[in-house]
Amino acid sequence: MSGLRPFALHRPDTLDEAIDLLEQHGDEAMIYAGGTELLILLKAGLVRPRRLVDVKRLPRLREVAEAGDDLVIGATVAHRDVERSAAVRRRCPLVAEVARHVANVRVRNVGTVGGNLAFADPHSDLATLFLIFDATVELRGRSGARALALGDFIQGPYETARADGQILTAVRLHAWPAGTAGAYVKYGVYERPTLGVAAALFPAASGRPAELRLAAGCIGPRPQRLGRTEAAARGLDPRTIGERADELAALAAVEVDPMSDLHGSAEYKREMTRVFVRRALAVAAGRAQGAEAHARYAHTVVV
Amino acid sequence: MRVTREVVVTAAPTALWALLWDVPRMVACVPGCTEAREVEAQRRYAARMRQKVGPIALSVPLEVDILEAEPPRRIALRARGRDPVIGAEISMRVTLVCEPRDGGTALSIDADGQVLGKLGGLGHGVIQRKAEEAVDEFAARIASAASG
């Protein structure tokens, strides 16, 4: 079966109007942003909404804003706009660089940050990366606005804490302090990544020890921060992290919760986690010491 | 995919056995099961199962055949059906074994199933996870229903 079934397209101009439409039509309506994920489901006949609520006209959702130390990316900002945004480059340059490598050029031009997070495909680059920015997502519904940690928002494959009638309006990233070195390494032979590892080394500051932030995604039901590995690295300077990358990567491989799928078995993913966490730590530790990484690995993007 | 679990309930094996054949109470215990009826007592049943994987909703009419029934110890059944809207085919074989334990009953659940069609494209891991959640929830509801 192919081709789309008929549906009504609503194009509200305000957020309240969009929320009203979703409330009014319940199960019959789906939110349409970039459409890159939705269209795949529609064409396959896996979802059959009678109505689509296009949120691309909602003004504030298209903006990137700086708020204190935070960067607020509106839900309908396309990956290409993240890549080119001066605010993103200033506040979270790693995010702009990763945006350049999301999916393919067609997806980057129309696919949106909010759509990516709300669809919760387990093979998402952004969800993994945003975890090491302590991201929170902002949801709006008839009962008001609420903010939720990204790790709590994504509950499993294709499942989030967004209730029917709620719209994801923005994701808020906490920019890193000066001197932080980050890296994102993704690996895969298919269009969607098999594994993504995000790492950041925070320098010691007054009264606070140096800190490692580490997240792994695509391998399990949802991306996860690797808290035990982070704890083992607490207080270590970048040089020591580089030297102990093997040991930390072995810890990370134990900590992840991989599941088997077409990308490989759970055992394979655990082993790849060990390999790519080690590489990500080496890249970030090198950057923290002023050395850019030039290592290249097959089927791998190092950002 | 295959999911095995064990749950201990306070009810005696005969009481648990009676519950397993009580259609309305079983409907309440099986997650996603919205209706069920007896076609032929202790042999054939018809049921409907609804599940959601993210935005994808599934509604499958199931034919349930009892393959073996050895009171009050063991039931093996096969359930098959197809969602006509999204073209997903589901088949599963479920074996339930009741053993007396500490004045109550240990119920072991062994569910072995397959999902065919476009839904399979979501990936084995996603479906395995759903199946595990469903069996866990079934075990919890049975424990509560048979311990009241």
Short mmCIF file of C-alpha atoms in Angstrom, two decimals:
data_model
loop_
_atom_site.label_atom_id
_atom_site.label_comp_id
_atom_site.label_asym_id
_atom_site.label_seq_id
_atom_site.Cartn_x
_atom_site.Cartn_y
_atom_site.Cartn_z
CA MET A 1 0.00 0.00 0.00
CA SER A 2 1.34 3.43 -0.79
CA GLY A 3 0.17 6.99 -1.11
CA LEU A 4 -1.33 9.22 1.49
CA ARG A 5 -4.84 9.03 2.80
CA PRO A 6 -6.78 12.28 2.87
CA PHE A 7 -6.46 14.51 5.90
CA ALA A 8 -7.34 18.07 6.84
CA LEU A 9 -4.41 20.41 7.31
CA HIS A 10 -4.79 23.06 10.00
CA ARG A 11 -2.33 25.94 10.00
CA PRO A 12 -2.86 27.90 13.20
CA ASP A 13 -1.09 31.23 13.71
CA THR A 14 -0.93 31.13 17.49
CA LEU A 15 0.09 28.55 20.05
CA ASP A 16 -3.27 28.78 21.83
CA GLU A 17 -5.09 28.09 18.59
CA ALA A 18 -2.88 25.03 17.96
CA ILE A 19 -3.48 23.70 21.48
CA ASP A 20 -7.23 24.19 21.05
CA LEU A 21 -7.16 22.19 17.82
CA LEU A 22 -5.30 19.34 19.48
CA GLU A 23 -7.65 19.34 22.44
CA GLN A 24 -10.69 19.48 20.21
CA HIS A 25 -9.68 16.65 17.88
CA GLY A 26 -7.86 14.35 20.31
CA ASP A 27 -6.71 11.10 18.70
CA GLU A 28 -7.73 12.29 15.24
CA ALA A 29 -5.04 14.95 15.12
CA MET A 30 -1.26 14.80 14.95
CA ILE A 31 1.29 17.57 15.16
CA TYR A 32 3.11 18.33 11.94
CA ALA A 33 6.43 20.19 12.12
CA GLY A 34 9.13 19.27 9.58
CA GLY A 35 7.30 16.09 8.67
CA THR A 36 10.44 14.03 8.07
CA GLU A 37 9.44 11.32 10.54
CA LEU A 38 5.66 11.76 10.26
CA LEU A 39 5.62 11.36 6.48
CA ILE A 40 7.39 7.99 6.75
CA LEU A 41 4.67 6.74 9.09
CA LEU A 42 1.88 8.26 6.98
CA LYS A 43 3.16 6.73 3.76
CA ALA A 44 3.58 3.34 5.40
CA GLY A 45 0.00 3.59 6.66
CA LEU A 46 1.15 3.07 10.24
CA VAL A 47 -0.66 6.19 11.41
CA ARG A 48 -3.89 7.54 9.94
CA PRO A 49 -4.63 10.95 11.39
CA ARG A 50 -7.67 12.72 10.01
CA ARG A 51 -6.08 16.05 10.83
CA LEU A 52 -2.60 17.47 10.90
CA VAL A 53 -1.87 20.57 12.96
CA ASP A 54 1.00 22.39 11.30
CA VAL A 55 3.01 24.19 14.00
CA LYS A 56 5.53 25.83 11.65
CA ARG A 57 3.70 29.16 11.64
CA LEU A 58 3.79 29.57 15.39
CA PRO A 59 6.12 32.53 15.79
CA ARG A 60 8.13 31.88 18.96
CA LEU A 61 8.77 28.24 18.09
CA ARG A 62 10.97 29.27 15.19
CA GLU A 63 13.40 31.29 17.30
CA VAL A 64 16.73 30.64 18.94
CA ALA A 65 17.18 32.80 22.03
CA GLU A 66 19.86 33.36 24.62
CA ALA A 67 18.58 33.57 28.17
CA GLY A 68 21.26 34.14 30.78
CA ASP A 69 23.59 31.14 30.55
CA ASP A 70 21.01 29.19 28.60
CA LEU A 71 20.36 28.67 24.95
CA VAL A 72 16.70 28.19 24.08
CA ILE A 73 16.07 26.49 20.74
CA GLY A 74 12.49 26.73 19.50
CA ALA A 75 10.83 23.46 18.56
CA THR A 76 10.43 24.22 14.86
CA VAL A 77 13.98 25.43 14.30
CA ALA A 78 15.37 23.23 11.50
CA HIS A 79 18.70 21.44 11.91
CA ARG A 80 20.17 23.62 9.16
CA ASP A 81 19.19 26.75 11.10
CA VAL A 82 20.78 25.35 14.25
CA GLU A 83 23.97 24.82 12.28
CA ARG A 84 23.96 28.43 11.03
CA SER A 85 22.67 30.20 14.11
CA ALA A 86 25.11 32.72 15.53
CA ALA A 87 23.63 32.24 19.00
CA VAL A 88 24.13 28.46 18.86
CA ARG A 89 27.70 28.89 17.61
CA ARG A 90 28.42 31.33 20.42
CA ARG A 91 26.77 29.43 23.27
CA CYS A 92 26.95 25.77 22.26
CA PRO A 93 29.30 25.43 19.28
CA LEU A 94 29.32 21.62 19.51
CA VAL A 95 25.55 21.63 18.91
CA ALA A 96 25.97 23.65 15.71
CA GLU A 97 28.64 21.23 14.52
CA VAL A 98 26.55 18.15 15.25
CA ALA A 99 23.55 19.74 13.48
CA ARG A 100 25.69 19.74 10.33
CA HIS A 101 25.87 15.93 10.51
CA VAL A 102 22.28 15.00 11.37
CA ALA A 103 20.78 12.57 8.82
CA ASN A 104 21.04 13.97 5.27
CA VAL A 105 20.75 17.38 3.67
CA ARG A 106 17.02 17.02 2.87
CA VAL A 107 16.23 16.13 6.46
CA ARG A 108 18.44 18.92 7.81
CA ASN A 109 16.65 21.53 5.71
CA VAL A 110 13.16 20.71 6.95
CA GLY A 111 13.53 18.41 9.98
CA THR A 112 13.14 20.26 13.26
CA VAL A 113 14.77 20.00 16.66
CA GLY A 114 11.41 19.66 18.43
CA GLY A 115 10.19 17.06 15.98
CA ASN A 116 13.33 15.02 16.49
CA LEU A 117 12.94 15.03 20.27
CA ALA A 118 9.16 14.52 20.30
CA PHE A 119 9.30 11.59 17.87
CA ALA A 120 11.83 9.95 20.23
CA ASP A 121 13.35 7.65 17.65
CA PRO A 122 15.98 5.81 19.66
CA HIS A 123 18.53 6.59 16.93
CA SER A 124 18.64 10.37 17.52
CA ASP A 125 21.86 12.37 17.64
CA LEU A 126 20.34 15.39 19.34
CA ALA A 127 18.75 13.56 22.26
CA THR A 128 22.11 12.04 23.22
CA LEU A 129 24.03 15.26 22.72
CA PHE A 130 21.54 17.44 24.60
CA LEU A 131 21.81 15.22 27.69
CA ILE A 132 25.30 16.55 28.38
CA PHE A 133 23.89 20.09 28.23
CA ASP A 134 21.45 19.17 31.03
CA ALA A 135 18.66 19.97 28.60
CA THR A 136 15.08 20.60 29.61
CA VAL A 137 12.14 20.56 27.24
CA GLU A 138 9.29 23.02 27.50
CA LEU A 139 5.75 21.79 26.96
CA ARG A 140 2.60 23.87 26.59
CA GLY A 141 -0.95 22.67 26.93
CA ARG A 142 -4.29 24.09 27.92
CA SER A 143 -3.36 23.71 31.57
CA GLY A 144 -0.24 25.82 31.12
CA ALA A 145 3.48 25.39 30.60
CA ARG A 146 5.80 22.90 32.19
CA ALA A 147 9.48 22.12 31.90
CA LEU A 148 10.87 18.62 32.09
CA ALA A 149 14.42 17.27 32.08
CA LEU A 150 15.10 15.71 28.68
CA GLY A 151 16.07 12.45 30.38
CA ASP A 152 12.60 12.27 31.95
CA PHE A 153 10.83 13.42 28.80
CA ILE A 154 12.10 10.55 26.65
CA GLN A 155 10.59 7.42 28.16
CA GLY A 156 11.40 4.80 25.57
CA PRO A 157 11.42 4.14 21.85
CA TYR A 158 8.97 6.61 20.24
CA GLU A 159 7.51 7.35 23.68
CA THR A 160 7.68 10.58 25.62
CA ALA A 161 6.02 12.26 28.57
CA ARG A 162 4.17 14.63 26.23
CA ALA A 163 0.47 14.32 26.85
CA ASP A 164 -2.13 14.55 24.10
CA GLY A 165 -2.96 18.19 23.63
CA GLN A 166 0.53 19.33 24.61
CA ILE A 167 3.05 20.87 22.25
CA LEU A 168 6.79 20.75 22.75
CA THR A 169 7.68 24.42 22.33
CA ALA A 170 11.42 24.59 22.98
CA VAL A 171 14.48 22.87 24.35
CA ARG A 172 16.67 24.72 26.81
CA LEU A 173 20.40 23.94 26.95
CA HIS A 174 22.70 25.06 29.73
CA ALA A 175 25.79 26.45 28.03
CA TRP A 176 29.11 25.14 29.30
CA PRO A 177 31.56 27.32 31.22
CA ALA A 178 34.62 28.63 29.40
CA GLY A 179 37.36 26.05 29.06
CA THR A 180 35.02 23.08 28.68
CA ALA A 181 36.02 20.65 25.93
CA GLY A 182 33.39 18.49 24.26
CA ALA A 183 33.14 15.84 21.59
CA TYR A 184 30.42 13.89 19.85
CA VAL A 185 31.29 10.69 18.05
CA LYS A 186 28.78 8.69 16.07
CA TYR A 187 29.17 5.45 14.29
CA GLY A 188 26.96 3.54 11.88
CA VAL A 189 26.65 2.04 8.44
CA TYR A 190 22.95 2.85 8.02
CA GLU A 191 21.36 6.26 7.63
CA ARG A 192 20.51 6.43 11.31
CA PRO A 193 23.43 6.06 13.69
CA THR A 194 24.14 2.76 15.43
CA LEU A 195 25.80 4.52 18.34
CA GLY A 196 26.36 8.10 19.50
CA VAL A 197 28.64 9.13 22.34
CA ALA A 198 28.71 12.66 23.76
CA ALA A 199 31.41 13.73 26.20
CA ALA A 200 32.36 16.99 27.89
CA LEU A 201 35.21 17.79 30.26
CA PHE A 202 34.44 20.65 32.62
CA PRO A 203 37.48 22.35 34.13
CA ALA A 204 37.82 22.63 37.90
CA ALA A 205 36.39 25.94 39.15
CA SER A 206 36.40 27.64 42.53
CA GLY A 207 35.26 25.00 45.00
CA ARG A 208 34.19 22.57 42.27
CA PRO A 209 36.27 19.67 41.01
CA ALA A 210 36.74 18.93 37.34
CA GLU A 211 33.82 17.02 35.93
CA LEU A 212 33.13 14.58 33.10
CA ARG A 213 29.75 14.48 31.43
CA LEU A 214 29.09 11.44 29.32
CA ALA A 215 26.06 10.18 27.43
CA ALA A 216 25.47 7.27 25.07
CA GLY A 217 22.55 6.91 22.71
CA CYS A 218 21.03 4.96 19.82
CA ILE A 219 22.00 1.62 21.38
CA GLY A 220 19.16 1.23 23.87
CA PRO A 221 15.54 2.19 24.37
CA ARG A 222 16.56 5.77 25.13
CA PRO A 223 19.75 7.80 25.44
CA GLN A 224 21.33 7.76 28.86
CA ARG A 225 23.79 9.77 30.94
CA LEU A 226 26.46 7.45 32.29
CA GLY A 227 26.47 8.59 35.90
CA ARG A 228 28.72 5.88 37.33
CA THR A 229 31.41 6.49 34.73
CA GLU A 230 31.07 10.24 35.33
CA ALA A 231 31.51 9.67 39.08
CA ALA A 232 34.66 7.60 38.48
CA ALA A 233 36.13 10.50 36.52
CA ARG A 234 35.22 13.24 38.98
CA GLY A 235 38.15 15.49 39.80
CA LEU A 236 40.40 14.04 37.09
CA ASP A 237 42.18 16.51 34.84
CA PRO A 238 41.97 16.05 31.04
CA ARG A 239 45.42 14.48 30.82
CA THR A 240 44.47 11.80 33.36
CA ILE A 241 41.14 11.19 31.62
CA GLY A 242 43.03 10.68 28.36
CA GLU A 243 45.37 8.23 30.08
CA ARG A 244 42.55 6.36 31.78
CA ALA A 245 40.20 6.39 28.79
CA ASP A 246 40.40 2.58 28.46
CA GLU A 247 39.34 1.99 32.03
CA LEU A 248 36.53 4.60 31.91
CA ALA A 249 35.28 3.20 28.61
CA ALA A 250 35.11 -0.30 30.11
CA LEU A 251 32.97 1.12 32.93
CA ALA A 252 30.69 2.84 30.41
CA ALA A 253 30.25 -0.43 28.50
CA VAL A 254 28.98 -2.07 31.68
CA GLU A 255 26.68 0.84 32.46
CA VAL A 256 24.78 1.08 29.16
CA ASP A 257 21.50 -0.73 28.54
CA PRO A 258 21.77 -1.89 24.92
CA MET A 259 19.07 -3.73 23.00
CA SER A 260 19.40 -5.88 19.91
CA ASP A 261 17.95 -4.61 16.66
CA LEU A 262 18.83 -4.45 12.97
CA HIS A 263 21.93 -2.40 13.86
CA GLY A 264 23.39 -5.27 15.86
CA SER A 265 23.13 -7.40 18.94
CA ALA A 266 23.16 -5.98 22.45
CA GLU A 267 26.60 -7.56 23.02
CA TYR A 268 27.97 -5.90 19.89
CA LYS A 269 26.63 -2.53 20.97
CA ARG A 270 28.15 -2.89 24.41
CA GLU A 271 31.52 -3.60 22.83
CA MET A 272 31.15 -0.65 20.42
CA THR A 273 30.27 1.56 23.39
CA ARG A 274 33.61 0.64 24.94
CA VAL A 275 35.46 1.43 21.71
CA PHE A 276 33.71 4.72 20.97
CA VAL A 277 33.62 6.06 24.53
CA ARG A 278 37.38 5.56 24.60
CA ARG A 279 37.70 7.48 21.34
CA ALA A 280 35.34 10.27 22.42
CA LEU A 281 37.24 10.69 25.68
CA ALA A 282 40.54 10.82 23.80
CA VAL A 283 39.17 13.52 21.47
CA ALA A 284 37.71 15.63 24.30
CA ALA A 285 40.83 15.23 26.48
CA GLY A 286 43.01 16.20 23.52
CA ARG A 287 40.91 19.32 22.88
CA ALA A 288 41.06 20.29 26.54
CA GLN A 289 44.83 20.27 26.20
CA GLY A 290 44.78 22.27 22.98
CA ALA A 291 45.23 19.40 20.52
CA GLU A 292 42.63 18.88 17.80
CA ALA A 293 41.85 15.28 16.93
CA HIS A 294 42.79 14.08 13.50
CA ALA A 295 41.99 10.42 13.98
CA ARG A 296 39.58 9.00 11.42
CA TYR A 297 37.59 5.84 11.84
CA ALA A 298 35.54 3.94 9.30
CA HIS A 299 31.79 4.81 9.19
CA THR A 300 32.35 7.32 11.98
CA VAL A 301 31.71 11.04 12.33
CA VAL A 302 33.85 12.84 14.92
CA VAL A 303 32.47 16.25 15.87
CA MET B 1 10.57 -12.64 20.93
CA ARG B 2 10.27 -14.60 24.09
CA VAL B 3 9.47 -13.40 27.59
CA THR B 4 9.49 -15.58 30.70
CA ARG B 5 8.47 -14.46 34.17
CA GLU B 6 7.44 -15.98 37.47
CA VAL B 7 5.04 -14.48 39.97
CA VAL B 8 4.00 -15.84 43.37
CA VAL B 9 0.39 -15.27 44.43
CA THR B 10 -1.28 -16.00 47.76
CA ALA B 11 -4.21 -17.91 46.19
CA ALA B 12 -4.05 -21.72 46.16
CA PRO B 13 -3.50 -23.43 42.77
CA THR B 14 -7.18 -24.36 42.42
CA ALA B 15 -8.27 -20.75 43.06
CA LEU B 16 -5.71 -19.42 40.58
CA TRP B 17 -6.83 -22.06 38.09
CA ALA B 18 -10.42 -20.83 38.38
CA LEU B 19 -9.28 -17.25 37.81
CA LEU B 20 -7.41 -18.23 34.63
CA TRP B 21 -10.68 -19.50 33.13
CA ASP B 22 -12.78 -16.56 34.28
CA VAL B 23 -13.05 -14.54 31.06
CA PRO B 24 -14.09 -11.11 32.41
CA ARG B 25 -11.45 -11.23 35.15
CA MET B 26 -8.78 -12.30 32.67
CA VAL B 27 -9.70 -9.43 30.34
CA ALA B 28 -8.91 -7.11 33.23
CA CYS B 29 -5.55 -8.86 33.80
CA VAL B 30 -4.25 -8.85 30.22
CA PRO B 31 -2.88 -5.41 29.34
CA GLY B 32 -4.47 -4.01 26.21
CA CYS B 33 -7.19 -6.68 26.11
CA THR B 34 -10.45 -4.80 25.67
CA GLU B 35 -12.89 -7.63 25.12
CA ALA B 36 -12.97 -11.42 25.05
CA ARG B 37 -15.60 -14.09 24.72
CA GLU B 38 -15.81 -17.82 24.89
CA VAL B 39 -16.34 -19.53 21.53
CA GLU B 40 -16.07 -23.10 22.83
CA ALA B 41 -15.57 -23.64 26.57
CA GLN B 42 -11.93 -24.34 27.48
CA ARG B 43 -11.03 -24.73 23.82
CA ARG B 44 -11.51 -21.54 21.79
CA TYR B 45 -11.86 -17.88 22.66
CA ALA B 46 -11.99 -14.63 20.70
CA ALA B 47 -10.39 -11.49 22.06
CA ARG B 48 -9.28 -8.03 21.01
CA MET B 49 -5.92 -6.59 21.93
CA ARG B 50 -5.02 -2.93 21.71
CA GLN B 51 -1.45 -1.69 22.06
CA LYS B 52 0.36 1.54 21.36
CA VAL B 53 3.95 1.93 20.26
CA GLY B 54 4.55 5.68 20.38
CA PRO B 55 2.21 7.22 17.80
CA ILE B 56 1.27 3.85 16.29
CA ALA B 57 -1.91 2.29 17.62
CA LEU B 58 -2.63 -1.37 17.07
CA SER B 59 -5.96 -3.16 17.42
CA VAL B 60 -5.84 -6.88 16.76
CA PRO B 61 -8.74 -9.36 16.83
CA LEU B 62 -7.22 -12.54 18.27
CA GLU B 63 -8.26 -16.15 17.93
CA VAL B 64 -7.19 -18.00 21.03
CA ASP B 65 -6.86 -21.78 20.90
CA ILE B 66 -6.21 -23.77 24.03
CA LEU B 67 -3.61 -26.36 23.05
CA GLU B 68 -3.26 -28.11 26.38
CA ALA B 69 -5.08 -27.83 29.70
CA GLU B 70 -3.95 -29.95 32.61
CA PRO B 71 -5.89 -28.82 35.70
CA PRO B 72 -4.88 -27.23 37.97
CA ARG B 73 -1.32 -27.08 36.74
CA ARG B 74 -0.71 -26.13 33.16
CA ILE B 75 -2.29 -24.29 30.21
CA ALA B 76 -0.75 -23.85 26.79
CA LEU B 77 -2.47 -21.59 24.30
CA ARG B 78 -1.91 -20.07 20.93
CA ALA B 79 -3.22 -16.64 19.97
CA ARG B 80 -3.19 -15.32 16.42
CA GLY B 81 -4.54 -12.28 14.68
CA ARG B 82 -4.02 -9.52 12.19
CA ASP B 83 -4.58 -5.78 12.43
CA PRO B 84 -6.33 -5.06 9.12
CA VAL B 85 -5.58 -1.33 9.25
CA ILE B 86 -1.79 -1.40 9.53
CA GLY B 87 -1.33 -4.95 8.32
CA ALA B 88 0.47 -6.27 11.38
CA GLU B 89 0.25 -9.96 12.13
CA ILE B 90 0.68 -11.23 15.63
CA SER B 91 1.07 -14.78 16.76
CA MET B 92 2.07 -16.03 20.16
CA ARG B 93 2.21 -19.16 22.20
CA VAL B 94 1.75 -18.77 25.92
CA THR B 95 2.35 -21.43 28.54
CA LEU B 96 1.20 -20.88 32.12
CA VAL B 97 2.31 -23.29 34.85
CA CYS B 98 0.94 -23.19 38.42
CA GLU B 99 2.97 -24.84 41.20
CA PRO B 100 2.05 -24.81 44.90
CA ARG B 101 4.50 -22.70 46.89
CA ASP B 102 4.47 -21.58 50.53
CA GLY B 103 0.71 -21.94 50.84
CA GLY B 104 0.15 -19.97 47.65
CA THR B 105 1.00 -20.58 44.01
CA ALA B 106 3.97 -19.81 41.80
CA LEU B 107 2.75 -18.95 38.32
CA SER B 108 5.34 -19.19 35.60
CA ILE B 109 4.62 -17.42 32.35
CA ASP B 110 6.35 -18.25 29.09
CA ALA B 111 5.25 -16.12 26.14
CA ASP B 112 6.84 -16.68 22.77
CA GLY B 113 5.58 -14.50 19.95
CA GLN B 114 6.12 -12.98 16.57
CA VAL B 115 5.11 -9.70 14.99
CA LEU B 116 5.09 -9.61 11.21
CA GLY B 117 4.45 -6.79 8.77
CA LYS B 118 5.46 -3.16 8.68
CA LEU B 119 5.36 -2.86 12.43
CA GLY B 120 8.32 -5.24 12.48
CA GLY B 121 10.31 -2.43 10.85
CA LEU B 122 10.32 -0.58 14.16
CA GLY B 123 12.88 -3.14 15.23
CA HIS B 124 13.00 -6.27 17.28
CA GLY B 125 14.23 -4.39 20.35
CA VAL B 126 11.23 -2.09 20.46
CA ILE B 127 8.79 -4.98 20.18
CA GLN B 128 10.67 -7.13 22.68
CA ARG B 129 10.50 -4.26 25.15
CA LYS B 130 6.76 -3.85 24.61
CA ALA B 131 6.26 -7.58 25.12
CA GLU B 132 8.25 -7.52 28.35
CA GLU B 133 6.25 -4.57 29.64
CA ALA B 134 3.01 -6.36 28.80
CA VAL B 135 4.04 -9.61 30.52
CA ASP B 136 5.27 -7.72 33.59
CA GLU B 137 1.98 -5.87 33.81
CA PHE B 138 0.04 -9.13 33.35
CA ALA B 139 2.04 -10.74 36.18
CA ALA B 140 1.38 -7.76 38.45
CA ARG B 141 -2.37 -7.74 37.72
CA ILE B 142 -2.68 -11.52 38.19
CA ALA B 143 -0.84 -11.25 41.50
CA SER B 144 -3.23 -8.58 42.64
CA ALA B 145 -6.35 -10.37 41.36
CA ALA B 146 -5.32 -13.70 42.92
CA SER B 147 -4.20 -12.27 46.23
CA GLY B 148 -7.29 -10.28 47.09
#
